[in-house]
Amino acid sequence: MATGRLADTYGGYRARLVECLRQNGIRDLAVLRAFGETPRHLFVPEALRSRAYDDVSLPIGSGQTISQPTTQGRYLEALGLQGHERVLEIGTGSGYQAALLSHLAQMVVSVERLPELATRARQALDQAGTTGVMVVVGDGSLGWRPEAPYDAILVAAASPHVPRPLVSQLAEGGRIIIPIQRDQAQELRRVTKRGGELEEERLGEVQFLPLIGKHGFSTNGIE
Ligand code: SAH
């Protein structure tokens, strides 16, 4: 990624964010490096750029948010990527997590439901010089068949259950990281496919906006 090209007045802030992630328990060096190399300020609205490297979620328009970096770091660690994987992300949002993923995997398909966000994310990804990310508009609860199977699937919105199409588009040995909504609480789960069976692990509480789609919630927030 060609961030070196950018007039990089944000390098010091980025280094501080990486330090903050380390203090919050993120240990994976490749993940920390990805944060160190990804210009988050390009993925937040201009008016919020001064806060781009704070460890907080920020509004990105259309009622959506860019997630908190520590949460994204936990996600990325849980995926345990080696660099050769094909990854599907559901919920492009700002495009920032897709940019992080581009440092950690071979190729990334990112599905966004709202066309205006997908367009802005594409622009930010291009501005950041990101390669290997395909942004598509659609209902990500259906996955993205044309590029399946995937070694890893990351769902960046909370769902009532693991959408079935995602399981069928997952390669053997692959994993899905997804927040599951139960009543008022959300829990991050890692689902691994082994010998056709699914192993499920619980990774702690999180807070995400709803996954809206055929295999998620309906627009009024009901399953
Ligand atoms: N990963 C993003 C943050 C995601 S916020 C980032 O780094 O900025 C959750 C996103 O999921 C929102 O943009 C929302 O529009 C999107 N979303 C919700 N339901 C969806 C669905 N069924 N398919 C695709 N995207 C969906």
Coordinates of N, CA and C and ligand atoms in Angstrom, one line a residue:
M1 N 0.8 -1.2 0.0 CA 0.0 0.0 0.0 C 0.9 1.3 0.0
A2 N 0.4 2.2 -0.8 CA 1.3 3.4 -1.0 C 1.0 4.6 -0.2
T3 N 0.9 4.3 1.2 CA 0.6 5.5 2.0 C 1.8 6.5 2.1
G4 N 3.0 6.0 1.7 CA 4.1 6.9 1.7 C 4.0 8.1 0.8
R5 N 3.1 7.9 -0.2 CA 2.9 8.9 -1.2 C 2.2 10.1 -0.5
L6 N 1.3 9.8 0.5 CA 0.5 10.8 1.0 C 1.4 11.8 1.9
A7 N 1.0 13.1 1.8 CA 1.7 14.0 2.7 C 1.3 13.5 4.1
D8 N 2.1 12.8 4.8 CA 1.7 12.0 6.0 C 1.9 12.8 7.3
T9 N 1.0 13.7 7.5 CA 1.1 14.5 8.7 C 0.5 13.7 9.9
Y10 N -0.1 12.5 9.6 CA -0.8 11.8 10.6 C 0.0 10.6 11.2
G11 N 1.3 10.5 10.7 CA 2.1 9.3 11.1 C 2.2 9.2 12.6
G12 N 2.5 10.3 13.3 CA 2.6 10.3 14.8 C 1.4 9.9 15.5
Y13 N 0.2 10.3 15.0 CA -1.1 9.9 15.6 C -1.3 8.4 15.4
R14 N -0.9 8.0 14.2 CA -1.1 6.5 13.9 C -0.2 5.7 14.9
A15 N 1.0 6.1 15.1 CA 1.9 5.4 16.0 C 1.3 5.4 17.4
R16 N 0.6 6.5 17.8 CA 0.0 6.5 19.1 C -1.2 5.5 19.2
L17 N -1.9 5.5 18.1 CA -3.1 4.5 18.0 C -2.6 3.1 18.2
V18 N -1.5 2.8 17.5 CA -0.9 1.4 17.6 C -0.5 1.1 19.0
E19 N 0.1 2.1 19.7 CA 0.5 1.9 21.1 C -0.7 1.7 22.0
C20 N -1.8 2.4 21.7 CA -3.0 2.3 22.4 C -3.6 0.8 22.2
L21 N -3.6 0.4 21.0 CA -4.1 -1.0 20.7 C -3.3 -2.0 21.4
R22 N -1.9 -1.8 21.5 CA -1.1 -2.7 22.2 C -1.4 -2.8 23.7
Q23 N -1.6 -1.6 24.2 CA -2.0 -1.5 25.6 C -3.4 -2.2 25.9
N24 N -4.2 -2.2 24.9 CA -5.5 -2.8 25.0 C -5.5 -4.3 24.8
G25 N -4.3 -4.8 24.6 CA -4.2 -6.3 24.5 C -4.0 -6.9 23.1
I26 N -4.0 -6.0 22.1 CA -3.8 -6.5 20.7 C -2.3 -6.9 20.6
R27 N -2.0 -8.1 20.3 CA -0.6 -8.6 20.3 C -0.1 -9.0 18.9
D28 N -1.0 -9.4 18.0 CA -0.6 -9.8 16.7 C 0.2 -8.7 15.9
L29 N 1.4 -9.0 15.6 CA 2.3 -8.0 15.0 C 1.8 -7.6 13.6
A30 N 1.3 -8.5 12.8 CA 0.8 -8.2 11.5 C -0.4 -7.3 11.6
V31 N -1.3 -7.5 12.6 CA -2.5 -6.7 12.8 C -2.0 -5.3 13.2
L32 N -1.1 -5.2 14.1 CA -0.6 -3.9 14.6 C 0.1 -3.1 13.4
R33 N 0.8 -3.8 12.6 CA 1.4 -3.2 11.4 C 0.4 -2.7 10.5
A34 N -0.7 -3.4 10.3 CA -1.8 -3.0 9.4 C -2.4 -1.7 9.9
F35 N -2.6 -1.5 11.2 CA -3.1 -0.3 11.7 C -2.1 0.8 11.5
G36 N -0.8 0.5 11.7 CA 0.3 1.5 11.5 C 0.4 2.0 10.1
E37 N -0.1 1.2 9.1 CA 0.0 1.6 7.7 C -1.2 2.1 7.1
T38 N -2.4 2.1 7.8 CA -3.6 2.4 7.2 C -4.1 3.8 7.6
P39 N -4.3 4.8 6.7 CA -4.6 6.1 7.0 C -6.1 6.3 7.4
R40 N -6.4 6.1 8.7 CA -7.8 6.1 9.1 C -8.5 7.4 8.8
H41 N -7.7 8.5 8.8 CA -8.3 9.8 8.6 C -9.0 9.9 7.2
L42 N -8.6 9.1 6.3 CA -9.2 9.1 4.9 C -10.6 8.4 4.9
F43 N -10.9 7.7 6.0 CA -12.1 6.9 6.1 C -13.2 7.5 7.0
V44 N -12.9 8.7 7.6 CA -13.9 9.4 8.4 C -14.2 10.7 7.7
P45 N -15.4 11.3 8.0 CA -15.8 12.5 7.4 C -14.8 13.6 7.8
E46 N -14.6 14.5 6.8 CA -13.5 15.6 7.0 C -13.6 16.3 8.3
A47 N -14.9 16.6 8.7 CA -15.1 17.4 10.0 C -14.6 16.6 11.2
L48 N -14.4 15.3 11.1 CA -14.0 14.5 12.3 C -12.5 14.1 12.2
R49 N -11.8 14.6 11.2 CA -10.4 14.1 11.0 C -9.5 14.3 12.2
S50 N -9.8 15.3 13.0 CA -8.9 15.5 14.2 C -9.1 14.4 15.2
R51 N -10.2 13.6 15.1 CA -10.4 12.5 16.0 C -10.1 11.2 15.4
A52 N -9.6 11.2 14.1 CA -9.5 9.9 13.4 C -8.7 8.9 14.0
Y53 N -7.7 9.3 14.9 CA -6.8 8.3 15.5 C -7.1 8.0 16.9
D54 N -8.3 8.6 17.4 CA -8.7 8.2 18.8 C -9.3 6.8 18.7
D55 N -9.2 6.1 19.8 CA -9.8 4.7 19.8 C -11.3 4.7 20.1
V56 N -12.0 5.3 19.2 CA -13.5 5.5 19.3 C -14.1 5.2 18.0
S57 N -15.4 4.8 18.1 CA -16.2 4.7 16.9 C -16.7 6.1 16.5
L58 N -16.9 6.4 15.2 CA -17.3 7.7 14.8 C -18.4 7.6 13.8
P59 N -19.3 8.6 13.7 CA -20.3 8.5 12.7 C -19.8 8.8 11.3
I60 N -20.3 8.0 10.3 CA -19.8 8.1 8.9 C -20.9 8.5 8.0
G61 N -22.1 8.9 8.5 CA -23.3 9.2 7.7 C -24.2 8.0 7.5
S62 N -25.4 8.3 7.0 CA -26.4 7.3 6.7 C -26.7 6.5 8.0
G63 N -26.5 7.1 9.2 CA -26.8 6.4 10.4 C -25.8 5.3 10.8
Q64 N -24.7 5.2 10.1 CA -23.7 4.2 10.4 C -22.5 4.7 11.0
T65 N -21.6 3.8 11.5 CA -20.4 4.2 12.2 C -19.2 3.4 11.7
I66 N -18.0 4.0 11.8 CA -16.8 3.3 11.7 C -16.5 2.7 13.1
S67 N -16.2 1.5 13.2 CA -16.1 0.8 14.5 C -14.8 1.3 15.2
Q68 N -14.8 1.0 16.5 CA -13.7 1.4 17.4 C -12.5 0.5 17.0
P69 N -11.3 1.1 16.8 CA -10.1 0.4 16.4 C -9.8 -0.9 17.3
T70 N -10.0 -0.7 18.6 CA -9.7 -1.9 19.5 C -10.6 -3.1 19.1
T71 N -11.9 -2.8 18.8 CA -12.8 -3.8 18.5 C -12.4 -4.5 17.1
Q72 N -12.0 -3.6 16.2 CA -11.6 -4.1 14.9 C -10.3 -5.0 15.0
G73 N -9.4 -4.5 15.9 CA -8.2 -5.3 16.2 C -8.5 -6.7 16.8
R74 N -9.5 -6.7 17.7 CA -9.9 -8.0 18.2 C -10.4 -8.9 17.1
Y75 N -11.2 -8.4 16.3 CA -11.7 -9.1 15.1 C -10.6 -9.7 14.3
L76 N -9.7 -8.8 13.9 CA -8.6 -9.2 13.0 C -7.7 -10.3 13.6
E77 N -7.5 -10.1 14.9 CA -6.7 -11.2 15.6 C -7.4 -12.5 15.6
A78 N -8.7 -12.4 15.9 CA -9.5 -13.7 15.9 C -9.6 -14.4 14.6
L79 N -9.4 -13.6 13.5 CA -9.4 -14.3 12.2 C -8.1 -15.1 11.9
G80 N -7.0 -14.7 12.6 CA -5.7 -15.4 12.5 C -5.3 -15.5 11.0
L81 N -5.3 -14.5 10.3 CA -4.9 -14.5 8.9 C -3.4 -14.7 8.7
Q82 N -3.0 -15.5 7.6 CA -1.6 -15.7 7.3 C -1.1 -14.9 6.1
G83 N -2.1 -14.4 5.4 CA -1.7 -13.6 4.2 C -2.1 -14.2 2.9
H84 N -2.5 -15.5 2.9 CA -2.9 -16.1 1.6 C -4.4 -16.2 1.4
E85 N -5.2 -15.7 2.4 CA -6.6 -16.0 2.4 C -7.4 -15.2 1.5
R86 N -8.6 -15.7 1.1 CA -9.7 -15.0 0.4 C -10.7 -14.7 1.5
V87 N -10.9 -13.4 1.7 CA -11.8 -12.9 2.8 C -13.0 -12.2 2.3
L88 N -14.1 -12.5 3.0 CA -15.4 -11.8 2.7 C -15.7 -11.0 3.9
E89 N -15.9 -9.7 3.7 CA -16.4 -8.8 4.8 C -17.8 -8.4 4.5
I90 N -18.7 -8.5 5.5 CA -20.1 -8.0 5.4 C -20.2 -6.7 6.2
G91 N -20.6 -5.6 5.5 CA -20.7 -4.3 6.1 C -19.4 -3.5 5.9
T92 N -19.3 -3.0 4.7 CA -18.1 -2.2 4.3 C -18.0 -0.9 5.1
G93 N -19.1 -0.2 5.4 CA -19.2 1.0 6.1 C -18.2 2.0 5.5
S94 N -17.2 2.5 6.2 CA -16.3 3.4 5.7 C -15.2 2.8 4.8
G95 N -15.1 1.5 4.9 CA -14.0 0.9 4.1 C -12.7 0.7 4.8
Y96 N -12.7 1.2 6.1 CA -11.4 1.1 6.8 C -11.0 -0.3 7.2
Q97 N -12.0 -1.1 7.6 CA -11.6 -2.5 8.0 C -11.2 -3.2 6.7
A98 N -11.8 -3.0 5.6 CA -11.4 -3.6 4.4 C -10.0 -3.3 4.0
A99 N -9.6 -2.0 4.3 CA -8.2 -1.6 4.0 C -7.3 -2.3 5.0
L100 N -7.6 -2.5 6.2 CA -6.8 -3.2 7.2 C -6.7 -4.7 6.7
L101 N -7.8 -5.2 6.2 CA -7.8 -6.6 5.8 C -6.9 -6.8 4.6
S102 N -6.8 -5.8 3.7 CA -6.0 -5.9 2.5 C -4.5 -6.1 2.8
H103 N -4.1 -5.7 4.0 CA -2.7 -5.9 4.5 C -2.5 -7.4 5.0
L104 N -3.6 -8.0 5.3 CA -3.5 -9.3 6.1 C -3.9 -10.5 5.3
A105 N -4.5 -10.3 4.1 CA -5.0 -11.4 3.3 C -4.7 -11.2 1.8
Q106 N -5.0 -12.2 1.0 CA -4.6 -12.1 -0.4 C -5.7 -11.2 -1.2
M107 N -6.9 -11.5 -0.9 CA -8.0 -10.7 -1.5 C -9.2 -10.5 -0.6
V108 N -9.9 -9.4 -0.8 CA -11.0 -9.1 0.1 C -12.2 -8.7 -0.8
V109 N -13.3 -9.3 -0.5 CA -14.6 -8.9 -1.1 C -15.4 -8.3 0.0
S110 N -15.8 -7.0 -0.1 CA -16.6 -6.4 1.0 C -18.0 -6.0 0.4
V111 N -19.0 -6.4 1.1 CA -20.4 -6.2 0.7 C -21.0 -5.1 1.6
E112 N -21.6 -4.1 1.0 CA -22.3 -3.0 1.7 C -23.7 -2.9 1.2
R113 N -24.6 -2.8 2.1 CA -26.1 -2.7 1.7 C -26.4 -1.3 1.2
L114 N -25.8 -0.2 1.7 CA -26.1 1.1 1.3 C -25.2 1.6 0.2
P115 N -25.8 1.9 -1.0 CA -24.9 2.3 -2.2 C -24.1 3.5 -1.9
E116 N -24.6 4.5 -1.2 CA -23.9 5.8 -0.9 C -22.6 5.5 -0.1
L117 N -22.7 4.6 0.9 CA -21.6 4.2 1.7 C -20.5 3.5 0.8
A118 N -21.0 2.6 0.0 CA -20.1 1.8 -0.8 C -19.3 2.7 -1.8
T119 N -20.0 3.7 -2.3 CA -19.3 4.6 -3.2 C -18.2 5.4 -2.5
R120 N -18.6 5.9 -1.3 CA -17.6 6.7 -0.5 C -16.4 5.8 -0.1
A121 N -16.8 4.6 0.3 CA -15.7 3.6 0.8 C -14.7 3.4 -0.4
R122 N -15.3 3.2 -1.6 CA -14.4 2.9 -2.8 C -13.5 4.1 -3.0
Q123 N -14.0 5.3 -2.9 CA -13.2 6.5 -3.0 C -12.1 6.5 -2.0
A124 N -12.4 6.3 -0.7 CA -11.4 6.3 0.3 C -10.4 5.3 0.1
L125 N -10.8 4.1 -0.3 CA -9.8 3.0 -0.5 C -8.8 3.4 -1.6
D126 N -9.4 4.0 -2.7 CA -8.5 4.4 -3.8 C -7.5 5.5 -3.3
Q127 N -8.1 6.4 -2.6 CA -7.2 7.5 -2.1 C -6.1 7.0 -1.2
A128 N -6.4 6.0 -0.5 CA -5.4 5.4 0.4 C -4.5 4.5 -0.3
G129 N -4.7 4.3 -1.6 CA -3.8 3.4 -2.4 C -4.0 1.9 -2.1
T130 N -5.2 1.6 -1.6 CA -5.4 0.2 -1.2 C -5.6 -0.7 -2.5
T131 N -5.0 -1.9 -2.5 CA -5.2 -2.8 -3.6 C -5.8 -4.1 -3.1
G132 N -6.4 -4.9 -4.0 CA -6.9 -6.2 -3.6 C -8.3 -6.2 -2.9
V133 N -9.0 -5.1 -2.9 CA -10.3 -5.0 -2.3 C -11.4 -4.7 -3.3
M134 N -12.4 -5.6 -3.4 CA -13.5 -5.4 -4.2 C -14.7 -5.0 -3.4
V135 N -15.3 -3.9 -3.6 CA -16.5 -3.4 -2.9 C -17.7 -3.7 -3.7
V136 N -18.7 -4.4 -3.2 CA -19.9 -4.7 -3.9 C -21.1 -4.2 -3.1
V137 N -22.2 -3.8 -3.8 CA -23.4 -3.4 -3.1 C -24.4 -4.6 -3.1
G138 N -24.9 -4.9 -2.0 CA -25.9 -6.0 -1.9 C -26.2 -6.4 -0.5
D139 N -27.1 -7.4 -0.3 CA -27.4 -7.9 1.0 C -26.4 -8.9 1.4
G140 N -25.5 -8.5 2.3 CA -24.4 -9.4 2.7 C -24.8 -10.6 3.5
S141 N -26.1 -10.6 4.0 CA -26.6 -11.8 4.7 C -26.7 -13.0 3.7
L142 N -26.6 -12.7 2.4 CA -26.7 -13.7 1.4 C -25.2 -14.1 1.0
G143 N -24.2 -13.5 1.6 CA -22.9 -13.7 1.2 C -22.6 -13.1 -0.2
W144 N -21.6 -13.6 -0.9 CA -21.3 -13.1 -2.2 C -20.8 -14.3 -3.0
R145 N -21.8 -15.0 -3.7 CA -21.5 -16.2 -4.4 C -20.4 -16.2 -5.4
P146 N -20.3 -15.2 -6.3 CA -19.4 -15.2 -7.4 C -17.9 -15.5 -7.0
E147 N -17.5 -15.1 -5.8 CA -16.1 -15.2 -5.4 C -15.9 -16.3 -4.3
A148 N -17.0 -17.0 -3.9 CA -16.9 -18.1 -2.9 C -16.1 -19.3 -3.5
P149 N -15.5 -20.1 -2.6 CA -15.5 -20.1 -1.2 C -14.5 -19.1 -0.6
Y150 N -14.7 -18.8 0.7 CA -13.9 -17.9 1.4 C -13.2 -18.6 2.6
D151 N -12.0 -18.2 2.9 CA -11.2 -18.8 4.0 C -11.7 -18.1 5.3
A152 N -12.1 -16.9 5.2 CA -12.5 -16.2 6.4 C -13.6 -15.2 6.0
I153 N -14.6 -15.1 6.9 CA -15.7 -14.2 6.7 C -15.9 -13.4 8.0
L154 N -15.9 -12.1 7.8 CA -16.0 -11.1 8.9 C -17.3 -10.4 8.8
V155 N -18.2 -10.5 9.8 CA -19.4 -9.8 9.7 C -19.4 -8.6 10.7
A156 N -19.5 -7.4 10.1 CA -19.3 -6.2 10.9 C -20.6 -5.6 11.4
A157 N -21.7 -6.4 11.5 CA -23.0 -6.0 12.0 C -23.6 -7.1 12.7
A158 N -24.5 -6.8 13.7 CA -25.0 -7.9 14.6 C -26.2 -8.6 14.0
S159 N -26.2 -9.9 14.1 CA -27.2 -10.7 13.5 C -27.9 -11.6 14.5
P160 N -29.1 -12.0 14.3 CA -29.8 -12.9 15.2 C -29.2 -14.3 15.2
H161 N -28.6 -14.7 14.1 CA -28.0 -16.0 14.0 C -26.9 -15.9 12.9
V162 N -26.2 -17.0 12.7 CA -25.2 -17.1 11.6 C -26.0 -17.3 10.3
P163 N -26.0 -16.4 9.4 CA -26.7 -16.6 8.1 C -26.2 -17.8 7.4
R164 N -27.2 -18.7 7.0 CA -26.8 -20.0 6.4 C -26.0 -19.8 5.1
P165 N -26.3 -18.8 4.3 CA -25.4 -18.7 3.0 C -23.9 -18.5 3.4
L166 N -23.7 -17.8 4.5 CA -22.3 -17.6 4.8 C -21.6 -18.9 5.2
V167 N -22.3 -19.8 5.9 CA -21.7 -21.1 6.2 C -21.5 -21.9 4.9
S168 N -22.4 -21.8 3.9 CA -22.2 -22.6 2.7 C -21.1 -22.0 1.8
Q169 N -20.8 -20.7 2.0 CA -19.7 -20.1 1.2 C -18.4 -20.1 1.9
L170 N -18.3 -20.8 3.1 CA -17.1 -20.9 3.8 C -16.3 -22.1 3.4
A171 N -15.0 -22.0 3.1 CA -14.1 -23.1 2.8 C -13.9 -24.0 4.0
E172 N -13.6 -25.3 3.8 CA -13.2 -26.2 4.8 C -12.0 -25.6 5.6
G173 N -12.1 -25.6 6.9 CA -11.1 -25.0 7.8 C -11.3 -23.5 7.9
G174 N -12.2 -22.9 7.2 CA -12.5 -21.5 7.3 C -13.2 -21.1 8.6
R175 N -13.2 -19.8 8.8 CA -13.9 -19.3 10.0 C -14.7 -18.0 9.7
I176 N -15.8 -17.9 10.5 CA -16.6 -16.7 10.4 C -16.6 -16.0 11.8
I177 N -16.3 -14.7 11.8 CA -16.4 -13.9 13.0 C -17.7 -13.1 12.9
I178 N -18.5 -13.2 13.9 CA -19.8 -12.5 13.8 C -20.4 -12.2 15.2
P179 N -20.9 -11.0 15.3 CA -21.6 -10.6 16.6 C -23.0 -11.2 16.5
I180 N -23.4 -11.9 17.5 CA -24.8 -12.5 17.6 C -25.6 -11.7 18.7
Q181 N -26.7 -11.3 18.2 CA -27.6 -10.5 19.1 C -28.5 -11.4 19.9
R182 N -28.5 -11.3 21.2 CA -29.5 -12.0 22.1 C -30.1 -11.0 23.0
D183 N -31.4 -10.8 22.9 CA -32.1 -9.7 23.7 C -31.4 -8.4 23.5
Q184 N -30.9 -7.8 24.6 CA -30.2 -6.5 24.5 C -28.7 -6.7 24.3
A185 N -28.1 -7.9 24.5 CA -26.7 -8.1 24.5 C -26.2 -8.7 23.2
Q186 N -24.9 -8.4 22.9 CA -24.3 -9.0 21.7 C -23.0 -9.7 22.1
E187 N -22.8 -10.8 21.5 CA -21.6 -11.6 21.8 C -20.9 -11.9 20.5
L188 N -19.6 -11.7 20.5 CA -18.8 -12.1 19.3 C -18.6 -13.6 19.3
R189 N -18.8 -14.2 18.2 CA -18.6 -15.6 18.0 C -17.6 -15.9 16.9
R190 N -16.9 -17.0 17.1 CA -16.0 -17.5 16.0 C -16.5 -18.9 15.6
V191 N -16.9 -19.0 14.4 CA -17.5 -20.3 13.9 C -16.5 -20.9 12.9
T192 N -16.0 -22.1 13.2 CA -15.0 -22.7 12.3 C -15.6 -24.0 11.7
K193 N -15.3 -24.1 10.4 CA -15.9 -25.3 9.7 C -14.8 -26.4 9.6
R194 N -15.1 -27.5 10.2 CA -14.1 -28.6 10.2 C -14.8 -29.9 9.9
G195 N -14.4 -30.6 8.9 CA -15.0 -31.8 8.5 C -16.5 -31.6 8.2
G196 N -16.9 -30.5 7.7 CA -18.3 -30.2 7.5 C -19.1 -29.8 8.7
E197 N -18.4 -30.0 9.9 CA -19.1 -29.6 11.2 C -18.7 -28.2 11.5
L198 N -19.5 -27.5 12.4 CA -19.2 -26.2 12.8 C -18.8 -26.2 14.3
E199 N -17.7 -25.6 14.6 CA -17.3 -25.4 16.0 C -17.5 -23.9 16.3
E200 N -18.1 -23.7 17.5 CA -18.4 -22.3 17.8 C -17.7 -21.9 19.1
E201 N -17.0 -20.7 19.1 CA -16.4 -20.2 20.3 C -17.0 -18.8 20.6
R202 N -17.0 -18.5 21.9 CA -17.5 -17.2 22.3 C -16.3 -16.3 22.7
L203 N -16.4 -15.1 22.1 CA -15.2 -14.2 22.2 C -15.5 -12.9 23.0
G204 N -16.6 -12.9 23.7 CA -16.9 -11.8 24.6 C -17.9 -10.8 24.0
E205 N -18.3 -9.8 24.8 CA -19.3 -8.9 24.4 C -18.8 -7.8 23.5
V206 N -19.7 -7.4 22.6 CA -19.4 -6.3 21.6 C -20.6 -5.5 21.4
Q207 N -20.5 -4.4 20.6 CA -21.7 -3.6 20.3 C -21.6 -3.2 18.8
F208 N -22.5 -3.7 18.1 CA -22.6 -3.3 16.6 C -24.0 -2.9 16.2
L209 N -24.1 -2.2 15.1 CA -25.4 -1.9 14.5 C -25.9 -3.2 13.9
P210 N -27.2 -3.2 13.6 CA -27.8 -4.5 13.1 C -27.4 -4.8 11.7
L211 N -27.3 -6.1 11.4 CA -27.2 -6.7 10.1 C -28.7 -6.7 9.5
I212 N -28.9 -5.9 8.5 CA -30.3 -5.8 7.9 C -30.3 -6.6 6.6
G213 N -31.1 -7.6 6.6 CA -31.2 -8.4 5.3 C -32.0 -9.7 5.5
K214 N -32.1 -10.5 4.4 CA -32.9 -11.7 4.4 C -32.6 -12.6 5.6
H215 N -31.3 -12.8 5.9 CA -30.9 -13.7 7.0 C -30.4 -12.9 8.2
G216 N -30.8 -11.7 8.3 CA -30.4 -10.8 9.5 C -31.7 -10.3 10.1
F217 N -31.7 -9.0 10.4 CA -32.9 -8.4 10.9 C -33.7 -7.7 9.8
S218 N -35.0 -7.5 10.0 CA -35.7 -6.6 9.0 C -35.4 -5.2 9.3
T219 N -35.8 -4.3 8.4 CA -35.4 -2.9 8.6 C -35.9 -2.3 9.9
N220 N -37.0 -2.8 10.5 CA -37.5 -2.3 11.7 C -36.9 -3.0 12.9
G221 N -35.8 -3.7 12.7 CA -35.0 -4.3 13.8 C -35.6 -5.6 14.3
I222 N -36.5 -6.2 13.6 CA -37.1 -7.4 14.1 C -36.6 -8.6 13.3
E223 N -36.3 -9.7 13.9 CA -35.7 -10.8 13.3 C -36.7 -11.4 12.2
Ligands
SAH1 N1 -16.4 -2.3 8.9 C1 -17.0 -0.9 8.9 C2 -18.0 -0.6 9.9 C3 -19.3 -1.4 9.6 S1 -20.7 -0.6 10.3 C4 -15.9 0.1 8.9 O1 -14.7 -0.3 9.1 O2 -16.1 1.3 8.8 C5 -21.9 -1.8 9.7 C6 -22.2 -1.7 8.2 O3 -22.9 -2.8 7.8 C7 -23.0 -0.5 7.8 O4 -22.3 0.3 6.8 C8 -24.3 -1.0 7.3 O5 -24.9 -0.3 6.3 C9 -23.8 -2.4 6.8 N2 -24.9 -3.5 6.7 C10 -25.9 -3.7 7.5 N3 -26.6 -4.8 7.0 C11 -26.0 -5.2 5.9 C12 -26.2 -6.2 5.0 N4 -27.2 -7.1 5.1 N5 -25.3 -6.4 4.0 C13 -24.3 -5.5 3.8 N6 -24.0 -4.5 4.7 C14 -24.9 -4.4 5.7

